[in-house]
PDB file of C-alpha atoms and ligand atoms in Angstrom:
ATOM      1  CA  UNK A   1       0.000   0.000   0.000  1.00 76.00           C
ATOM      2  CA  UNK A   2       1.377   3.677  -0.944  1.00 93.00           C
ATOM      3  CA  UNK A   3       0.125   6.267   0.525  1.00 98.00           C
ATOM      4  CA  UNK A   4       0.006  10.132   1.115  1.00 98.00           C
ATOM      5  CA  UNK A   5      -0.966  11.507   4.428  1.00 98.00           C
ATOM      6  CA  UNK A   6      -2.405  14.967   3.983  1.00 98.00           C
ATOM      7  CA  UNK A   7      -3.485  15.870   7.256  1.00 98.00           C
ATOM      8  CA  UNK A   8      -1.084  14.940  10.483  1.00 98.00           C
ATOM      9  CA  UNK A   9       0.318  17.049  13.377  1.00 97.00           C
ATOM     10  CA  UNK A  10       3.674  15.452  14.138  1.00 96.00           C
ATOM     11  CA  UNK A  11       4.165  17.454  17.045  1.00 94.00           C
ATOM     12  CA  UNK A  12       0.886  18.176  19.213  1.00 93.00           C
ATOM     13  CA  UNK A  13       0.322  20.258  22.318  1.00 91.00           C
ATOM     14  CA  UNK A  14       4.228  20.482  22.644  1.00 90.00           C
ATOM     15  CA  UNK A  15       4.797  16.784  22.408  1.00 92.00           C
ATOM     16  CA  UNK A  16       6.564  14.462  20.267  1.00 93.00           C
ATOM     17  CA  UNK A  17       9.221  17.210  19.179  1.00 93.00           C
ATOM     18  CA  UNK A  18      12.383  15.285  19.807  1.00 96.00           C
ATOM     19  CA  UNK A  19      14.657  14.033  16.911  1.00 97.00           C
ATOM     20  CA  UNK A  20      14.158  10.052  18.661  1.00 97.00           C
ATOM     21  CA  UNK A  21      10.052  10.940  18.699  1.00 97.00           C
ATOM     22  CA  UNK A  22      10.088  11.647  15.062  1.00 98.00           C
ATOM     23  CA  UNK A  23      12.208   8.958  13.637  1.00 98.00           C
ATOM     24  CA  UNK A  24      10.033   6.676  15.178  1.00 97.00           C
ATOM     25  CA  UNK A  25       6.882   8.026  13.911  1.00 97.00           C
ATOM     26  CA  UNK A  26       8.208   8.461   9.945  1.00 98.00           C
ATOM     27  CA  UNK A  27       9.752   4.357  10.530  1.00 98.00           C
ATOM     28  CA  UNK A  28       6.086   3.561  12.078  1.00 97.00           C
ATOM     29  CA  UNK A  29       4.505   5.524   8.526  1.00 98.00           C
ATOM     30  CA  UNK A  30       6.772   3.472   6.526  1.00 98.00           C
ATOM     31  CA  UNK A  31       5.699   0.181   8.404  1.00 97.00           C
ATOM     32  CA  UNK A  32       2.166   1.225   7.069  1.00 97.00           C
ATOM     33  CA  UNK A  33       2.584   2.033   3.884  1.00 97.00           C
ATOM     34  CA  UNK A  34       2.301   5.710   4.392  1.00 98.00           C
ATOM     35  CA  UNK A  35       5.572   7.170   2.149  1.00 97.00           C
ATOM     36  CA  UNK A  36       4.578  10.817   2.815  1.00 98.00           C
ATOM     37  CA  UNK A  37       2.784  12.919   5.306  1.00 98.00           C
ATOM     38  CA  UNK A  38       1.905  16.311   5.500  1.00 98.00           C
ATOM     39  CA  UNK A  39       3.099  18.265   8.536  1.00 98.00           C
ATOM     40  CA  UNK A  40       0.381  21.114   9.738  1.00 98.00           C
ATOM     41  CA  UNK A  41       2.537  21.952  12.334  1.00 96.00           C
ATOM     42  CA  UNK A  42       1.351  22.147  16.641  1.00 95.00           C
ATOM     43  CA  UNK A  43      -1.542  24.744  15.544  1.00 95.00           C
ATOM     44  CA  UNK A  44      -3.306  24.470  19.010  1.00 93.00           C
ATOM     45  CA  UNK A  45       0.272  24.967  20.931  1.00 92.00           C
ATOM     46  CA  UNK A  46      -0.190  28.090  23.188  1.00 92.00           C
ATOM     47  CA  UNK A  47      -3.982  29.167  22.395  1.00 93.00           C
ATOM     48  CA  UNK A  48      -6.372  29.299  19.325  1.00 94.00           C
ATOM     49  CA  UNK A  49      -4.761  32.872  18.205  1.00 95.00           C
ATOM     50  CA  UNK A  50      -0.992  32.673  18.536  1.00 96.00           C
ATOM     51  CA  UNK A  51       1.252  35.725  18.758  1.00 97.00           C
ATOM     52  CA  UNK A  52       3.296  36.217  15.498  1.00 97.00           C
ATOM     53  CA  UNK A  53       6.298  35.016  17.265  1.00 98.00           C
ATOM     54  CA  UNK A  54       4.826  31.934  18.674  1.00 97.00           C
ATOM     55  CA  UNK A  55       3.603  31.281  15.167  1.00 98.00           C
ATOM     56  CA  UNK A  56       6.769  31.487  13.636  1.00 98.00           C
ATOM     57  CA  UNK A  57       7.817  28.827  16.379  1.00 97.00           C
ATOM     58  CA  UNK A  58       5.682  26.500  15.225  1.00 97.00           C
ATOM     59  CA  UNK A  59       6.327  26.641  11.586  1.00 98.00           C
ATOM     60  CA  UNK A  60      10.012  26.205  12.881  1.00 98.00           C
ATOM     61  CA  UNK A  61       9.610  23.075  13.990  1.00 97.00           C
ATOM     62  CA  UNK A  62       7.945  22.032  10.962  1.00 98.00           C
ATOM     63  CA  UNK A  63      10.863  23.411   9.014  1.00 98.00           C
ATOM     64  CA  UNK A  64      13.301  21.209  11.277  1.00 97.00           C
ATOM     65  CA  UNK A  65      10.984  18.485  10.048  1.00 98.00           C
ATOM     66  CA  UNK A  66      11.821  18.910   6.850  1.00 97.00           C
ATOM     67  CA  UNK A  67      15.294  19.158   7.573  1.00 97.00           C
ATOM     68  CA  UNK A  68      15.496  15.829   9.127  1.00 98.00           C
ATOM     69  CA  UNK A  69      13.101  13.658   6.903  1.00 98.00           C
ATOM     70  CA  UNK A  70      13.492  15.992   3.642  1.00 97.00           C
ATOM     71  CA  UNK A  71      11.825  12.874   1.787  1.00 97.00           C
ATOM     72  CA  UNK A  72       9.425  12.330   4.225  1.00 98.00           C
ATOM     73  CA  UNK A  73       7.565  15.513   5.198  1.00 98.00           C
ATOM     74  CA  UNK A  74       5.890  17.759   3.444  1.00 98.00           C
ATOM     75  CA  UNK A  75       5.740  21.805   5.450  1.00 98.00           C
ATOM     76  CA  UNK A  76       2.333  23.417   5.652  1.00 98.00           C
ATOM     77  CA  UNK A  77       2.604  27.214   7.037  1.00 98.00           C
ATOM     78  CA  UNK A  78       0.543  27.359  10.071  1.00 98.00           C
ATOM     79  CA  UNK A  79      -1.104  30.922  10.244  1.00 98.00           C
ATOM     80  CA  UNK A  80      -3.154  33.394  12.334  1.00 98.00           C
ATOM     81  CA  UNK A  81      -5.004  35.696  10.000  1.00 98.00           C
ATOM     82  CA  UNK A  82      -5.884  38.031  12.566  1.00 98.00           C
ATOM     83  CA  UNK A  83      -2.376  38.562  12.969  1.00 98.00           C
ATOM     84  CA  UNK A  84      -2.824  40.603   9.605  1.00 98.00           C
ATOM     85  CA  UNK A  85      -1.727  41.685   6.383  1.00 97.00           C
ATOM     86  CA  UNK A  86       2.220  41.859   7.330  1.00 97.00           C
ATOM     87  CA  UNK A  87       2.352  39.599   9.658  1.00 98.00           C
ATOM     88  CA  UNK A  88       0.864  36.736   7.320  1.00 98.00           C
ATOM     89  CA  UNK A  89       3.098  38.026   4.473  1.00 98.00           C
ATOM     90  CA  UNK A  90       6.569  37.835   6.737  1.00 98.00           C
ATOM     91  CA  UNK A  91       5.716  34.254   7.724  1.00 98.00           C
ATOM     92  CA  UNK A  92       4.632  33.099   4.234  1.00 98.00           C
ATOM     93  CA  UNK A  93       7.589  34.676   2.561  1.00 98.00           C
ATOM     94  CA  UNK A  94       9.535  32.462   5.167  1.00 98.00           C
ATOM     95  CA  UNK A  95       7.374  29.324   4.005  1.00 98.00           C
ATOM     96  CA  UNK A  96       7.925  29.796   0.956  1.00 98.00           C
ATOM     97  CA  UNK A  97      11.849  30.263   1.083  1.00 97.00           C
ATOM     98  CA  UNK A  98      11.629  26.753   3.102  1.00 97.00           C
ATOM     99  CA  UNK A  99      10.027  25.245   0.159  1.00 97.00           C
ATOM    100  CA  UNK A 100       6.453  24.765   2.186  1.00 98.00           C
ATOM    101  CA  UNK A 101       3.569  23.640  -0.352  1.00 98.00           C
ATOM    102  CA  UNK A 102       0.325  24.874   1.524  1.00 98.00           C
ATOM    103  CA  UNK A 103      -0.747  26.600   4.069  1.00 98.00           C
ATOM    104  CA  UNK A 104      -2.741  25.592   7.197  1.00 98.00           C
ATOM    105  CA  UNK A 105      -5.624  27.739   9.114  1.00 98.00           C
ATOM    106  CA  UNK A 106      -7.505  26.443  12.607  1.00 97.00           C
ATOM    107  CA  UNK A 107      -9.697  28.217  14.947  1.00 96.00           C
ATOM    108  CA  UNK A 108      -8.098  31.617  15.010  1.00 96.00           C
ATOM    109  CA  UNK A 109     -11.053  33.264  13.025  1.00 97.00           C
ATOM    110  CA  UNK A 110     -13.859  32.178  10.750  1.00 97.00           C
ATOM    111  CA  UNK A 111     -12.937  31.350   7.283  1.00 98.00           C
ATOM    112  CA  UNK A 112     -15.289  33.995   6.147  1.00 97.00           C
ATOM    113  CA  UNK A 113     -13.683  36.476   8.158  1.00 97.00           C
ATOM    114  CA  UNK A 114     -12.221  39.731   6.086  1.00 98.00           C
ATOM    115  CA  UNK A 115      -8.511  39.067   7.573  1.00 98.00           C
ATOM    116  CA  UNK A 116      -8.417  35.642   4.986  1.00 98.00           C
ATOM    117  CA  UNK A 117      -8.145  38.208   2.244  1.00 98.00           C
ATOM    118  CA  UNK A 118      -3.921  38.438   2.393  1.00 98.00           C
ATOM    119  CA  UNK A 119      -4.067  34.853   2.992  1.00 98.00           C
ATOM    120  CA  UNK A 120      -5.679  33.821  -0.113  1.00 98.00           C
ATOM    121  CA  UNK A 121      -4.190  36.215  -1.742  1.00 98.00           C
ATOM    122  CA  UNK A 122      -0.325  35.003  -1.218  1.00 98.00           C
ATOM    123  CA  UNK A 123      -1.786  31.462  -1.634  1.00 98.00           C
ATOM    124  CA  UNK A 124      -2.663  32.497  -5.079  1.00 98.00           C
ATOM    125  CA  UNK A 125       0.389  34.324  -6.054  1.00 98.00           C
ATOM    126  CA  UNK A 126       2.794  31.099  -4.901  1.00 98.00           C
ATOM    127  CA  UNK A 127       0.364  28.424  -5.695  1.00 98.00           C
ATOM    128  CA  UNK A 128       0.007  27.546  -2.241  1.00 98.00           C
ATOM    129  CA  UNK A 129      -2.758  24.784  -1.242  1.00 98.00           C
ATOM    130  CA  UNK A 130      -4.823  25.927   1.982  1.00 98.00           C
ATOM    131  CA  UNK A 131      -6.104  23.285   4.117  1.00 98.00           C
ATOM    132  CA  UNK A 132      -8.702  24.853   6.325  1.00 98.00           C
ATOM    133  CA  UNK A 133     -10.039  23.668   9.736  1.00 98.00           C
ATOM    134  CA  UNK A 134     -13.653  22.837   9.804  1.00 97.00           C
ATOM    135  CA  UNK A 135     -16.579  20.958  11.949  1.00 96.00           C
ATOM    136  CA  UNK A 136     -20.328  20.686  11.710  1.00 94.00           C
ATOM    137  CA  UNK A 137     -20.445  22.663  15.269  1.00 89.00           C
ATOM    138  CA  UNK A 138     -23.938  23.250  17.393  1.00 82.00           C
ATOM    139  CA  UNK A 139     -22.028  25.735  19.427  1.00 80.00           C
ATOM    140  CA  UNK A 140     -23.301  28.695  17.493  1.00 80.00           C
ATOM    141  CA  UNK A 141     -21.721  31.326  19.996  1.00 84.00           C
ATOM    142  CA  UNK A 142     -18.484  29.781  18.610  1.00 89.00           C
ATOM    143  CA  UNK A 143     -19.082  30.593  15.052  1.00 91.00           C
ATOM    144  CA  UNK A 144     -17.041  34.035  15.402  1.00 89.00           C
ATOM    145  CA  UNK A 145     -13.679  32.329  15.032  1.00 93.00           C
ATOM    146  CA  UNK A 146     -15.061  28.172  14.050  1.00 95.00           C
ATOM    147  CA  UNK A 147     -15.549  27.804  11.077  1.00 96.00           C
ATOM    148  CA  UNK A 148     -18.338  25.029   9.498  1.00 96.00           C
ATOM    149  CA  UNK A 149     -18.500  23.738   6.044  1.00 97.00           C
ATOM    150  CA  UNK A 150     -20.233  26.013   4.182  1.00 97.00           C
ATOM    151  CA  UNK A 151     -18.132  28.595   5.878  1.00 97.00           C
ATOM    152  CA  UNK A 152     -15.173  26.621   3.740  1.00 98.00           C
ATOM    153  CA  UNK A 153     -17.484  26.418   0.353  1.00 98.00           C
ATOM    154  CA  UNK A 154     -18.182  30.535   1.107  1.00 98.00           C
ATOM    155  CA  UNK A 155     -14.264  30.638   1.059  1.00 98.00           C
ATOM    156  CA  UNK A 156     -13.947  28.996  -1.962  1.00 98.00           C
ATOM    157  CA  UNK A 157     -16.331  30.693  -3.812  1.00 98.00           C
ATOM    158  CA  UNK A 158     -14.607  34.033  -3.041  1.00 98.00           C
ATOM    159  CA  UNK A 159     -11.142  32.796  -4.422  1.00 98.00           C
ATOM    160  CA  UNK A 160     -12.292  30.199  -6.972  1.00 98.00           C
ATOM    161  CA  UNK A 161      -7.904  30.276  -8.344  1.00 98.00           C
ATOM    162  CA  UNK A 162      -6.692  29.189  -4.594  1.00 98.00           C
ATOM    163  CA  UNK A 163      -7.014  24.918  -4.061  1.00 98.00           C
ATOM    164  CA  UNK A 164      -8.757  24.399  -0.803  1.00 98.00           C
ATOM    165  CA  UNK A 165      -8.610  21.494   1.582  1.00 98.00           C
ATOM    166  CA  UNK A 166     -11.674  20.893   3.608  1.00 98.00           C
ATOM    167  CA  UNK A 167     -10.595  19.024   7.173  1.00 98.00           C
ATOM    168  CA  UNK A 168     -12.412  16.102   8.650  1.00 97.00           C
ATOM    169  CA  UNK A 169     -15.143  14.421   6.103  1.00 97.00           C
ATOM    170  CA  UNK A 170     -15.990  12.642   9.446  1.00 94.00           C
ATOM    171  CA  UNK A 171     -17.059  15.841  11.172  1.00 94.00           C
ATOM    172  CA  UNK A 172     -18.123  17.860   8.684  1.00 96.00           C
ATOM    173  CA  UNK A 173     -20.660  14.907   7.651  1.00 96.00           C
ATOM    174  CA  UNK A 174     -23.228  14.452   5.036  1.00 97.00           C
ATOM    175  CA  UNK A 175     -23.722  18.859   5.797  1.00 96.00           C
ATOM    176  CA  UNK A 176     -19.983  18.878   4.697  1.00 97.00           C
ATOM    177  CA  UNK A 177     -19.961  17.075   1.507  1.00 98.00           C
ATOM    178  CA  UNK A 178     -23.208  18.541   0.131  1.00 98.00           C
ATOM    179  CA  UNK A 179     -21.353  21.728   1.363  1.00 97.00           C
ATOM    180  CA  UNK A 180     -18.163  21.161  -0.921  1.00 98.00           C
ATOM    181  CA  UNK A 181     -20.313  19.797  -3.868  1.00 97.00           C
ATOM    182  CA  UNK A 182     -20.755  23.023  -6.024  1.00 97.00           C
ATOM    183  CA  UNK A 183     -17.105  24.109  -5.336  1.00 98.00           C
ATOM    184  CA  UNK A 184     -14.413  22.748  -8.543  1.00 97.00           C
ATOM    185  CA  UNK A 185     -11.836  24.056  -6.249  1.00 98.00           C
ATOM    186  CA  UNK A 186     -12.142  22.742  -2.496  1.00 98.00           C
ATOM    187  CA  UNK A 187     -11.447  18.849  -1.494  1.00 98.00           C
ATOM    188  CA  UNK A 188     -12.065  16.997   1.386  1.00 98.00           C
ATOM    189  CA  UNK A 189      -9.548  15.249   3.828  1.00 98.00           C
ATOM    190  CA  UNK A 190     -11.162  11.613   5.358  1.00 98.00           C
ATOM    191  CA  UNK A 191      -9.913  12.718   9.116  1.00 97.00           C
ATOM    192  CA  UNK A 192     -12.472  13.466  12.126  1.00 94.00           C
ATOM    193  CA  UNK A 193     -14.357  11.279  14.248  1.00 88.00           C
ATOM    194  CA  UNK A 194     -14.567   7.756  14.598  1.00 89.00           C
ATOM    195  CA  UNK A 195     -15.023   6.441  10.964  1.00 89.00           C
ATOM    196  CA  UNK A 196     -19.216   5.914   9.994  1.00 91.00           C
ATOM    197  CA  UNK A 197     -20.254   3.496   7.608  1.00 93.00           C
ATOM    198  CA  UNK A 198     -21.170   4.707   4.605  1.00 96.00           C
ATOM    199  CA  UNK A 199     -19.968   8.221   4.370  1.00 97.00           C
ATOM    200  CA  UNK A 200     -16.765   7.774   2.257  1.00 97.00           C
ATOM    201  CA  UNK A 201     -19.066   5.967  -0.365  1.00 98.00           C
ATOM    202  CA  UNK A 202     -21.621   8.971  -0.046  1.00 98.00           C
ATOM    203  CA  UNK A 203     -18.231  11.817  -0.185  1.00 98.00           C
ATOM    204  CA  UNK A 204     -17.083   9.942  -3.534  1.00 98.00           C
ATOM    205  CA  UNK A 205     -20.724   9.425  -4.723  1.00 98.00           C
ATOM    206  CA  UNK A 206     -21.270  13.383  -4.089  1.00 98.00           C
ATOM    207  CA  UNK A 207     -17.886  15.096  -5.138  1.00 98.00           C
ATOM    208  CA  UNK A 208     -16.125  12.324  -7.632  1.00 97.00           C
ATOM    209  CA  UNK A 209     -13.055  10.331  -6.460  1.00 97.00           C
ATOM    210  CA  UNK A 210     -10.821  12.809  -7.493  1.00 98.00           C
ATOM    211  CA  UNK A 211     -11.845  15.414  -4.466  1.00 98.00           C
ATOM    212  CA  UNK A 212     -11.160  13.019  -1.122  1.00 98.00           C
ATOM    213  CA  UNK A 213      -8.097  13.306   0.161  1.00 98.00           C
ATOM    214  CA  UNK A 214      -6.646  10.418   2.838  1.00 98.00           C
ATOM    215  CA  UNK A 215      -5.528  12.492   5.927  1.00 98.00           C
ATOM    216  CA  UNK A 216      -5.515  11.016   9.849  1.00 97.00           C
ATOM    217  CA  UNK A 217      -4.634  14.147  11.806  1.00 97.00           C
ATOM    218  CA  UNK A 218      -2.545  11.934  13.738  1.00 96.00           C
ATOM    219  CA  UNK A 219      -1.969  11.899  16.746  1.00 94.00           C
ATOM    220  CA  UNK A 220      -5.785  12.553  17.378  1.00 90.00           C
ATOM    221  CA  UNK A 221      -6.463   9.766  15.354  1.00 89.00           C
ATOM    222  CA  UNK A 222      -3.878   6.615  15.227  1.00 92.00           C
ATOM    223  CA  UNK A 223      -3.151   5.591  12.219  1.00 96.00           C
ATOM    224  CA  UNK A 224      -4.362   1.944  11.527  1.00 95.00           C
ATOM    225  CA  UNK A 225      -8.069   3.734  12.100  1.00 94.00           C
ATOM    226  CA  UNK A 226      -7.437   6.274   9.535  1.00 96.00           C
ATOM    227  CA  UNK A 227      -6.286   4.280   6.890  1.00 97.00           C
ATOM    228  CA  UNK A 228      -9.415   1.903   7.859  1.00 96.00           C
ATOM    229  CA  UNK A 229     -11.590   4.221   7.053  1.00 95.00           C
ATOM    230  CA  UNK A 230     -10.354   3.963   3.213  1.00 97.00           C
ATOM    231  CA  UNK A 231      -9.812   0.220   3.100  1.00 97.00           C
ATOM    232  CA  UNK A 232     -12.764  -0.650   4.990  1.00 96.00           C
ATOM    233  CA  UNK A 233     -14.895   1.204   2.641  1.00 97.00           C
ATOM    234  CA  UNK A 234     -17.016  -0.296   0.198  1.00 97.00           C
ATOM    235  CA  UNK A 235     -14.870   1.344  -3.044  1.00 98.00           C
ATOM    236  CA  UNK A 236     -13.491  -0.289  -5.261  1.00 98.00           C
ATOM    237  CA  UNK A 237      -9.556  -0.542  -5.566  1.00 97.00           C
ATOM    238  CA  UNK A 238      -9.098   2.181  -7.836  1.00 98.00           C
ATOM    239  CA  UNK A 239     -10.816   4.642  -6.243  1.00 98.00           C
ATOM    240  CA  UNK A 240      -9.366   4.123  -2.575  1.00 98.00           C
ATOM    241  CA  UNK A 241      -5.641   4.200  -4.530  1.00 98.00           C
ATOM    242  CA  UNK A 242      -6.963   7.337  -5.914  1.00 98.00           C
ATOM    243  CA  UNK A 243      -8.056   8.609  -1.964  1.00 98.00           C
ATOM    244  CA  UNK A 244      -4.818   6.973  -0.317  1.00 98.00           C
ATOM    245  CA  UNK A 245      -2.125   8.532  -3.158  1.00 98.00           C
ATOM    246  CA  UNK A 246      -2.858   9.964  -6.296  1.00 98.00           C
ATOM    247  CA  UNK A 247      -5.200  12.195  -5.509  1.00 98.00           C
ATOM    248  CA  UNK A 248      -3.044  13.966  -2.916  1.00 98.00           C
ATOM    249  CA  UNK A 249       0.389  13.321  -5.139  1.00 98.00           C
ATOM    250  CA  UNK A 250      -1.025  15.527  -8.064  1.00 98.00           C
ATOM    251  CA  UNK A 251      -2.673  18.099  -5.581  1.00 98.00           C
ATOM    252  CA  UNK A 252       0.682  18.974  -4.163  1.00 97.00           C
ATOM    253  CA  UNK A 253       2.854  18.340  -7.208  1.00 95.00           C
ATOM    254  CA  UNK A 254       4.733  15.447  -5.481  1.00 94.00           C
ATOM    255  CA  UNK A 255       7.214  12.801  -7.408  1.00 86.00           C
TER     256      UNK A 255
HETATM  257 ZN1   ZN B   1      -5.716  18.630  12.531  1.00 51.94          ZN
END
C-alpha cells in the first residue's frame, strides 16, 4: 500500500518534538505504507490565536521536520489571519523560502472572516494549497472564530484560483460534503471522528473520487483507524488508490 498523508500534526500540544520521537513516527509511517505525510505543524500549541512570534515557532519546527526527513515531510505554514496583512506576508515569505507547499488555518477566526483576504491572496500568487479547519459545530456562539463547512465552500467561492482542503469528512458529515459539492476548487480530507459506515461511499458518490483526500490528523487519530476508514470502505480498488495517493500526489505536485 502507498500512501500520502495529507493531514497529520507530528508534534501536538508540545509533544513528540524530539529528533528520537520523530524517527520513530516516519519508521512507524513506513511500516504502514504511508511514504509521505503532511506536517500542519502544533496549531493548538499556546492558544487558538498565537502571537506572530509563537507562530513562527511553530512553523520552525515544521521546518526542522523537513530538515530531518526531507523525503518524508511535506511543510504546511501554520497561520493566524488576525495577525494581519504583514504579519501573514513575513511568515509566508519564510514558508515559501523553506520550500512549504500549503498553508494551514484552525480556529483563530472564521474562514469567512475579512482578515483571509492576504491569505488567499499570497496562496494564489505562490500556488500555495490551503487546508482549512472545519466541523459541523452546534455551538453557534463559537461561530465568530469556528468555522463550518459552508463557511469553507463561502471561502472557496470568493477565491475560486486558490485549491482548498476541507478538514475532517468525518465531522463535517453528510452537511460537509453537500457543502463542498458546487465548489471545482475545495477537497475533502477523510480525518475526524470515529469512521461511519457509509460516508466515504456517499463523499465519492457526491464530489467524484478525485476530491477526497486520505488524511488522519494523527496523533488525534492513530493511524491503523485512519487508513481503515479507506480500506474498509465499500470502493473499489481504484478509487481508494486514488483517496490513499494519487489524488493527494497531483494536488501537491509530489514525485
Ligand atoms: Zn488537525
Amino acid at each position: 500500500m502507498c500512501i500520502i498523508d495529507v493531514h497529520t500534526h507530528p508534534v501536538c500540544f508540545r509533544e513528540g518534538r524530539s529528533r528520537a520521537a520523530v524517527d520513530a513516527l516516519v519508521a512507524r509511517g513506513r511500516a504502514l505504507g504511508i511514504e509521505r505525510m503532511v506536517a500542519l505543524g502544533d496549531v493548538l500549541a499556546f492558544s487558538r490565536s498565537q502571537t506572530a512570534a509563537q507562530v513562527a515557532l511553530i512553523n520552525d519546527e515544521t521546518a526542522l521536520l523537513l530538515r530531518w526527513h526531507p523525503d518524508y515531510f511535506v511543510g504546511f505554514c501554520y497561520l493566524n489571519p488576525t495577525l494581519g496583512e504583514r504579519a501573514v506576508g513575513r511568515e509566508v515569505a519564510r514558508a515559501v523560502g523553506r520550500g512549504f507547499r500549503g498553508l494551514k488555518l484552525e480556529i483563530a477566526n472564521n474562514a469567512r472572516a475579512a482578515c483571509m483576504r492576504p491569505v488567499m491572496a499570497a496562496a494564489e500568487v505562490h500556488g500555495l494549497v490551503v487546508l482549512q479547519h472545519a466541523w459541523s459545530m452546534t455551538k453557534i456562539k463559537q461561530r465568530a472564530f469556528h468555522t463550518d463547512p459552508e463557511d469553507v465552500a463561502t471561502l472557496a467561492r470568493r477565491f475560486p484560483n486558490v485549491r482548498i482542503i476541507m478538514a475532517h469528512l468525518t465531522g463535517c458529515g453528510v452537511r460537509g460534503v453537500l457543502a463542498a459539492k458546487s465548489c471545482e476548487n475545495l477537497w475533502v480530507d477523510t480525518s475526524g471522528a470515529a469512521p461511519e459506515t457509509g460516508l466515504m461511499e456517499y463523499a465519492v458518490e457526491k464530489l467524484g473520487a478525485g476530491r477526497v483526500l486520505y488524511g488522519s490528523d494523527l496523533p488525534v487519530r492513530d493511524l491503523p483507524v485512519a487508513i481503515a476508514r479507506v480500506t474498509g470502505s465499500a470502493l473499489d480498488a481504484a478509487t481508494q488508490r486514488k483517496i490513499l495517493r494519487d489524488n493527494a500526489r497531483a494536488l501537491l505536485q509530489l514525485p
